[in-house]
mmCIF file of C-alpha atoms in Angstrom:
data_model
loop_
_atom_site.group_PDB
_atom_site.id
_atom_site.type_symbol
_atom_site.label_atom_id
_atom_site.label_comp_id
_atom_site.label_asym_id
_atom_site.label_seq_id
_atom_site.Cartn_x
_atom_site.Cartn_y
_atom_site.Cartn_z
ATOM 1 C CA MET A 1 0.000 0.000 0.000
ATOM 2 C CA MET A 2 2.742 2.434 0.962
ATOM 3 C CA LEU A 3 4.785 1.478 -2.107
ATOM 4 C CA ARG A 4 1.783 2.263 -4.328
ATOM 5 C CA PHE A 5 1.363 5.643 -2.624
ATOM 6 C CA PHE A 6 5.081 6.372 -3.114
ATOM 7 C CA LEU A 7 4.945 5.495 -6.821
ATOM 8 C CA VAL A 8 1.786 7.548 -7.450
ATOM 9 C CA THR A 9 3.316 10.498 -5.612
ATOM 10 C CA ALA A 10 6.515 10.110 -7.632
ATOM 11 C CA PHE A 11 4.494 10.163 -10.867
ATOM 12 C CA PHE A 12 2.827 13.462 -9.978
ATOM 13 C CA VAL A 13 6.100 14.974 -8.794
ATOM 14 C CA PHE A 14 7.884 14.084 -12.023
ATOM 15 C CA THR A 15 4.923 15.392 -14.043
ATOM 16 C CA ALA A 16 5.125 18.671 -12.158
ATOM 17 C CA PHE A 17 8.879 18.672 -12.730
ATOM 18 C CA PHE A 18 8.514 19.293 -16.437
ATOM 19 C CA ALA A 19 6.000 22.052 -15.813
ATOM 20 C CA GLU A 20 7.955 23.897 -13.123
ATOM 21 C CA ALA A 21 11.546 22.635 -13.195
ATOM 22 C CA GLN A 22 12.834 25.793 -11.536
ATOM 23 C CA ARG A 23 11.215 24.727 -8.249
ATOM 24 C CA PHE A 24 13.220 21.494 -7.965
ATOM 25 C CA ARG A 25 16.460 20.396 -6.353
ATOM 26 C CA MET A 26 18.131 16.979 -6.590
ATOM 27 C CA THR A 27 20.495 15.763 -3.855
ATOM 28 C CA ALA A 28 22.766 12.698 -3.869
ATOM 29 C CA GLN A 29 24.346 11.717 -0.547
ATOM 30 C CA TYR A 30 26.856 9.341 0.962
ATOM 31 C CA SER A 31 25.403 7.909 4.173
ATOM 32 C CA MET A 32 26.850 6.542 7.415
ATOM 33 C CA ALA A 33 24.633 5.064 10.137
ATOM 34 C CA GLN A 34 24.925 4.029 13.796
ATOM 35 C CA PRO A 35 22.443 1.469 15.200
ATOM 36 C CA LEU A 36 20.752 2.272 18.517
ATOM 37 C CA GLY A 37 19.012 0.211 21.213
ATOM 38 C CA THR A 38 18.291 -3.428 20.405
ATOM 39 C CA PHE A 39 19.471 -2.895 16.811
ATOM 40 C CA ASN A 40 22.854 -2.003 18.298
ATOM 41 C CA ASP A 41 22.872 -5.393 20.054
ATOM 42 C CA TYR A 42 22.889 -7.088 16.639
ATOM 43 C CA TYR A 43 25.181 -4.605 14.891
ATOM 44 C CA PRO A 44 27.408 -2.877 17.469
ATOM 45 C CA SER A 45 29.508 -0.898 14.980
ATOM 46 C CA TYR A 46 28.510 1.854 12.582
ATOM 47 C CA SER A 47 27.882 1.253 8.904
ATOM 48 C CA GLY A 48 29.777 3.243 6.311
ATOM 49 C CA ARG A 49 27.945 1.556 3.443
ATOM 50 C CA GLY A 50 25.035 3.691 2.366
ATOM 51 C CA GLY A 51 23.694 6.212 -0.082
ATOM 52 C CA HIS A 52 20.550 8.304 -0.519
ATOM 53 C CA PHE A 53 18.873 10.355 -3.200
ATOM 54 C CA SER A 54 16.134 12.969 -2.904
ATOM 55 C CA LEU A 55 14.060 15.044 -5.299
ATOM 56 C CA GLU A 56 12.794 18.177 -3.585
ATOM 57 C CA TYR A 57 9.992 20.520 -4.656
ATOM 58 C CA PHE A 58 9.768 24.031 -3.211
ATOM 59 C CA ILE A 59 6.212 24.949 -2.242
ATOM 60 C CA MET A 60 7.499 28.253 -0.863
ATOM 61 C CA PRO A 61 10.929 28.925 -2.408
ATOM 62 C CA GLU A 62 12.288 30.692 0.645
ATOM 63 C CA GLN A 63 10.891 28.489 3.396
ATOM 64 C CA LEU A 64 9.108 25.218 2.669
ATOM 65 C CA SER A 65 9.680 22.159 0.493
ATOM 66 C CA VAL A 66 8.455 18.588 0.124
ATOM 67 C CA SER A 67 10.620 15.759 -1.196
ATOM 68 C CA LEU A 68 10.721 12.107 -2.155
ATOM 69 C CA THR A 69 13.729 10.261 -0.767
ATOM 70 C CA ALA A 70 15.068 6.747 -1.273
ATOM 71 C CA GLY A 71 18.284 5.003 -0.354
ATOM 72 C CA VAL A 72 20.042 2.109 1.319
ATOM 73 C CA ASN A 73 22.090 1.413 4.433
ATOM 74 C CA ASP A 74 23.929 -1.895 4.776
ATOM 75 C CA PHE A 75 24.659 -3.120 8.316
ATOM 76 C CA LYS A 76 27.118 -5.986 8.579
ATOM 77 C CA LEU A 77 28.517 -8.215 11.331
ATOM 78 C CA GLN A 78 31.492 -10.195 10.098
ATOM 79 C CA THR A 79 34.173 -12.491 11.427
ATOM 80 C CA SER A 80 36.240 -15.199 9.737
ATOM 81 C CA ILE A 81 37.247 -18.821 10.101
ATOM 82 C CA GLY A 82 40.695 -20.125 9.289
ATOM 83 C CA THR A 83 41.206 -22.621 6.482
ATOM 84 C CA GLY A 84 44.890 -23.246 6.983
ATOM 85 C CA PRO A 85 48.089 -21.210 6.616
ATOM 86 C CA GLY A 86 47.210 -17.762 5.326
ATOM 87 C CA GLY A 87 43.601 -18.613 4.495
ATOM 88 C CA ASN A 88 40.404 -17.209 6.004
ATOM 89 C CA ILE A 89 36.746 -17.344 5.021
ATOM 90 C CA PRO A 90 34.477 -14.436 6.056
ATOM 91 C CA ILE A 91 31.239 -15.397 7.782
ATOM 92 C CA GLY A 92 28.492 -13.243 9.248
ATOM 93 C CA THR A 93 25.156 -11.529 8.746
ATOM 94 C CA SER A 94 24.034 -8.495 6.786
ATOM 95 C CA THR A 95 20.876 -6.373 7.022
ATOM 96 C CA LYS A 96 20.099 -3.952 4.222
ATOM 97 C CA VAL A 97 17.577 -1.180 4.918
ATOM 98 C CA PHE A 98 15.849 0.564 1.983
ATOM 99 C CA PRO A 99 13.801 3.610 3.110
ATOM 100 C CA MET A 100 11.267 5.191 0.733
ATOM 101 C CA MET A 101 10.018 8.398 2.308
ATOM 102 C CA VAL A 102 8.001 11.551 1.790
ATOM 103 C CA GLN A 103 9.561 14.441 3.719
ATOM 104 C CA ALA A 104 8.854 18.117 4.394
ATOM 105 C CA ASN A 105 11.657 20.604 5.131
ATOM 106 C CA TYR A 106 11.359 24.032 6.709
ATOM 107 C CA TYR A 107 14.252 26.456 6.108
ATOM 108 C CA LEU A 108 15.000 28.789 8.982
ATOM 109 C CA PRO A 109 14.729 32.468 7.946
ATOM 110 C CA LEU A 110 18.311 33.352 8.922
ATOM 111 C CA ASP A 111 20.700 35.553 6.964
ATOM 112 C CA TRP A 112 23.603 33.077 7.089
ATOM 113 C CA ALA A 113 25.904 31.607 4.459
ATOM 114 C CA LEU A 114 24.727 28.183 5.670
ATOM 115 C CA LYS A 115 20.998 27.600 5.138
ATOM 116 C CA PRO A 116 19.796 25.419 8.051
ATOM 117 C CA TYR A 117 16.598 23.396 7.904
ATOM 118 C CA VAL A 118 14.504 21.042 10.000
ATOM 119 C CA GLY A 119 12.667 18.171 8.355
ATOM 120 C CA LEU A 120 10.148 15.470 9.151
ATOM 121 C CA GLY A 121 9.504 12.456 6.960
ATOM 122 C CA GLY A 122 7.529 9.249 6.996
ATOM 123 C CA GLY A 123 7.280 6.180 4.838
ATOM 124 C CA GLN A 124 8.174 2.569 4.342
ATOM 125 C CA TYR A 125 11.402 0.790 5.306
ATOM 126 C CA TYR A 126 12.197 -2.403 3.388
ATOM 127 C CA PHE A 127 14.542 -4.894 5.077
ATOM 128 C CA THR A 128 16.484 -7.870 3.763
ATOM 129 C CA GLU A 129 18.592 -9.991 6.103
ATOM 130 C CA GLU A 130 21.225 -12.430 4.862
ATOM 131 C CA VAL A 131 23.769 -14.841 6.263
ATOM 132 C CA PHE A 132 26.965 -15.406 4.315
ATOM 133 C CA VAL A 133 29.904 -17.810 4.291
ATOM 134 C CA GLY A 134 32.564 -16.626 1.895
ATOM 135 C CA TYR A 135 30.797 -15.685 -1.337
ATOM 136 C CA ASP A 136 27.732 -17.843 -0.591
ATOM 137 C CA LYS A 137 24.720 -15.879 0.690
ATOM 138 C CA GLU A 138 21.269 -16.918 1.839
ATOM 139 C CA GLU A 139 18.359 -14.589 2.544
ATOM 140 C CA ILE A 140 16.779 -15.512 5.876
ATOM 141 C CA ASN A 141 14.316 -12.696 6.421
ATOM 142 C CA GLU A 142 12.660 -9.752 4.692
ATOM 143 C CA GLY A 143 9.932 -7.318 5.592
ATOM 144 C CA SER A 144 8.405 -3.889 5.128
ATOM 145 C CA TYR A 145 7.603 -1.587 8.048
ATOM 146 C CA PHE A 146 6.437 1.975 8.614
ATOM 147 C CA GLY A 147 8.814 4.500 10.148
ATOM 148 C CA PHE A 148 9.465 8.181 10.531
ATOM 149 C CA VAL A 149 12.532 10.401 10.511
ATOM 150 C CA PRO A 150 13.202 13.865 11.944
ATOM 151 C CA GLU A 151 16.199 15.593 10.351
ATOM 152 C CA LEU A 152 18.469 18.574 10.962
ATOM 153 C CA GLY A 153 20.836 19.854 8.307
ATOM 154 C CA PHE A 154 21.989 22.669 6.096
ATOM 155 C CA TYR A 155 22.782 23.566 2.498
ATOM 156 C CA HIS A 156 25.682 25.756 1.407
ATOM 157 C CA SER A 157 25.975 27.202 -2.102
ATOM 158 C CA LEU A 158 29.168 26.384 -4.001
ATOM 159 C CA THR A 159 28.005 27.861 -7.314
ATOM 160 C CA GLU A 160 24.717 29.300 -8.557
ATOM 161 C CA THR A 161 23.256 25.814 -8.951
ATOM 162 C CA ILE A 162 25.541 23.418 -7.000
ATOM 163 C CA GLU A 163 25.231 23.091 -3.228
ATOM 164 C CA LEU A 164 26.870 21.151 -0.423
ATOM 165 C CA ASN A 165 24.523 19.334 1.961
ATOM 166 C CA LEU A 166 25.013 17.907 5.455
ATOM 167 C CA GLY A 167 22.175 16.220 7.328
ATOM 168 C CA PHE A 168 21.621 14.296 10.560
ATOM 169 C CA ARG A 169 18.660 11.900 10.748
ATOM 170 C CA TYR A 170 17.074 9.842 13.492
ATOM 171 C CA ASN A 171 15.307 6.809 11.981
ATOM 172 C CA HIS A 172 12.551 5.177 14.028
ATOM 173 C CA VAL A 173 10.968 2.045 12.529
ATOM 174 C CA PHE A 174 8.055 0.063 14.000
ATOM 175 C CA VAL A 175 9.040 -3.594 13.607
ATOM 176 C CA GLU A 176 6.605 -6.210 14.978
ATOM 177 C CA GLY A 177 6.332 -5.167 18.598
ATOM 178 C CA GLU A 178 9.701 -3.469 18.925
ATOM 179 C CA ASN A 179 11.242 -0.252 17.721
ATOM 180 C CA LEU A 180 14.291 -0.292 15.491
ATOM 181 C CA GLN A 181 16.354 2.884 15.583
ATOM 182 C CA PHE A 182 19.515 4.231 14.008
ATOM 183 C CA LEU A 183 21.213 7.575 13.609
ATOM 184 C CA GLN A 184 22.271 8.622 10.138
ATOM 185 C CA PHE A 185 24.792 11.150 8.877
ATOM 186 C CA ASN A 186 24.463 12.222 5.226
ATOM 187 C CA PHE A 187 26.966 14.181 3.182
ATOM 188 C CA GLY A 188 26.364 15.082 -0.439
ATOM 189 C CA LEU A 189 25.940 17.448 -3.335
ATOM 190 C CA ALA A 190 22.775 19.043 -4.650
ATOM 191 C CA TYR A 191 21.774 20.558 -7.973
ATOM 192 C CA ARG A 192 19.186 23.346 -8.126
ATOM 193 C CA PHE A 193 17.567 24.179 -11.435
ATOM 194 C CA VAL A 194 17.664 27.863 -10.586
ATOM 195 C CA LYS A 195 19.248 29.824 -7.793
ATOM 196 C CA TYR A 196 16.885 30.820 -5.015
ATOM 197 C CA GLN A 197 17.609 33.580 -2.574
ATOM 198 C CA TYR A 198 16.659 32.006 0.739
#
């Protein structure tokens, strides 16, 4: 149901894109994530394997936008077993998280070089869990769950259309009687179709 809503929303956003391209911004980000709570019990170290993409539409060019975001974070727990002199085989588990979100951002009306914003999003998180021995993998679980994400971040103009983006997200996912949480740090570049004066 949520996937259908996301795809229908994406259709209307892309249709509007061709009509009013100047109101859009695309952002591609590298993502790192740190599990929290019970999720941290399974994956005690942070994940540096992630990436996210967003397409943002400015309802009010100086203050308010809505965006579609999608991405992946890959959490891995790995060790190895010896196979003799100089030989090891990696073994472990991996959980990939694919969020598909609709998010609203509010840009603070401050006369700074950095343009800070606060955001709130909601949507569907798709999970796949695998076990692996060497190059052999087996999927042992998958699911789709609702979650939400508050975000703090800023944009900084590098040129008239290219911007630097930093964002901090708290992901809260409702998974079958327990809450799965992780912090996320995003770093990326954005392209605006025209330059707005915030």
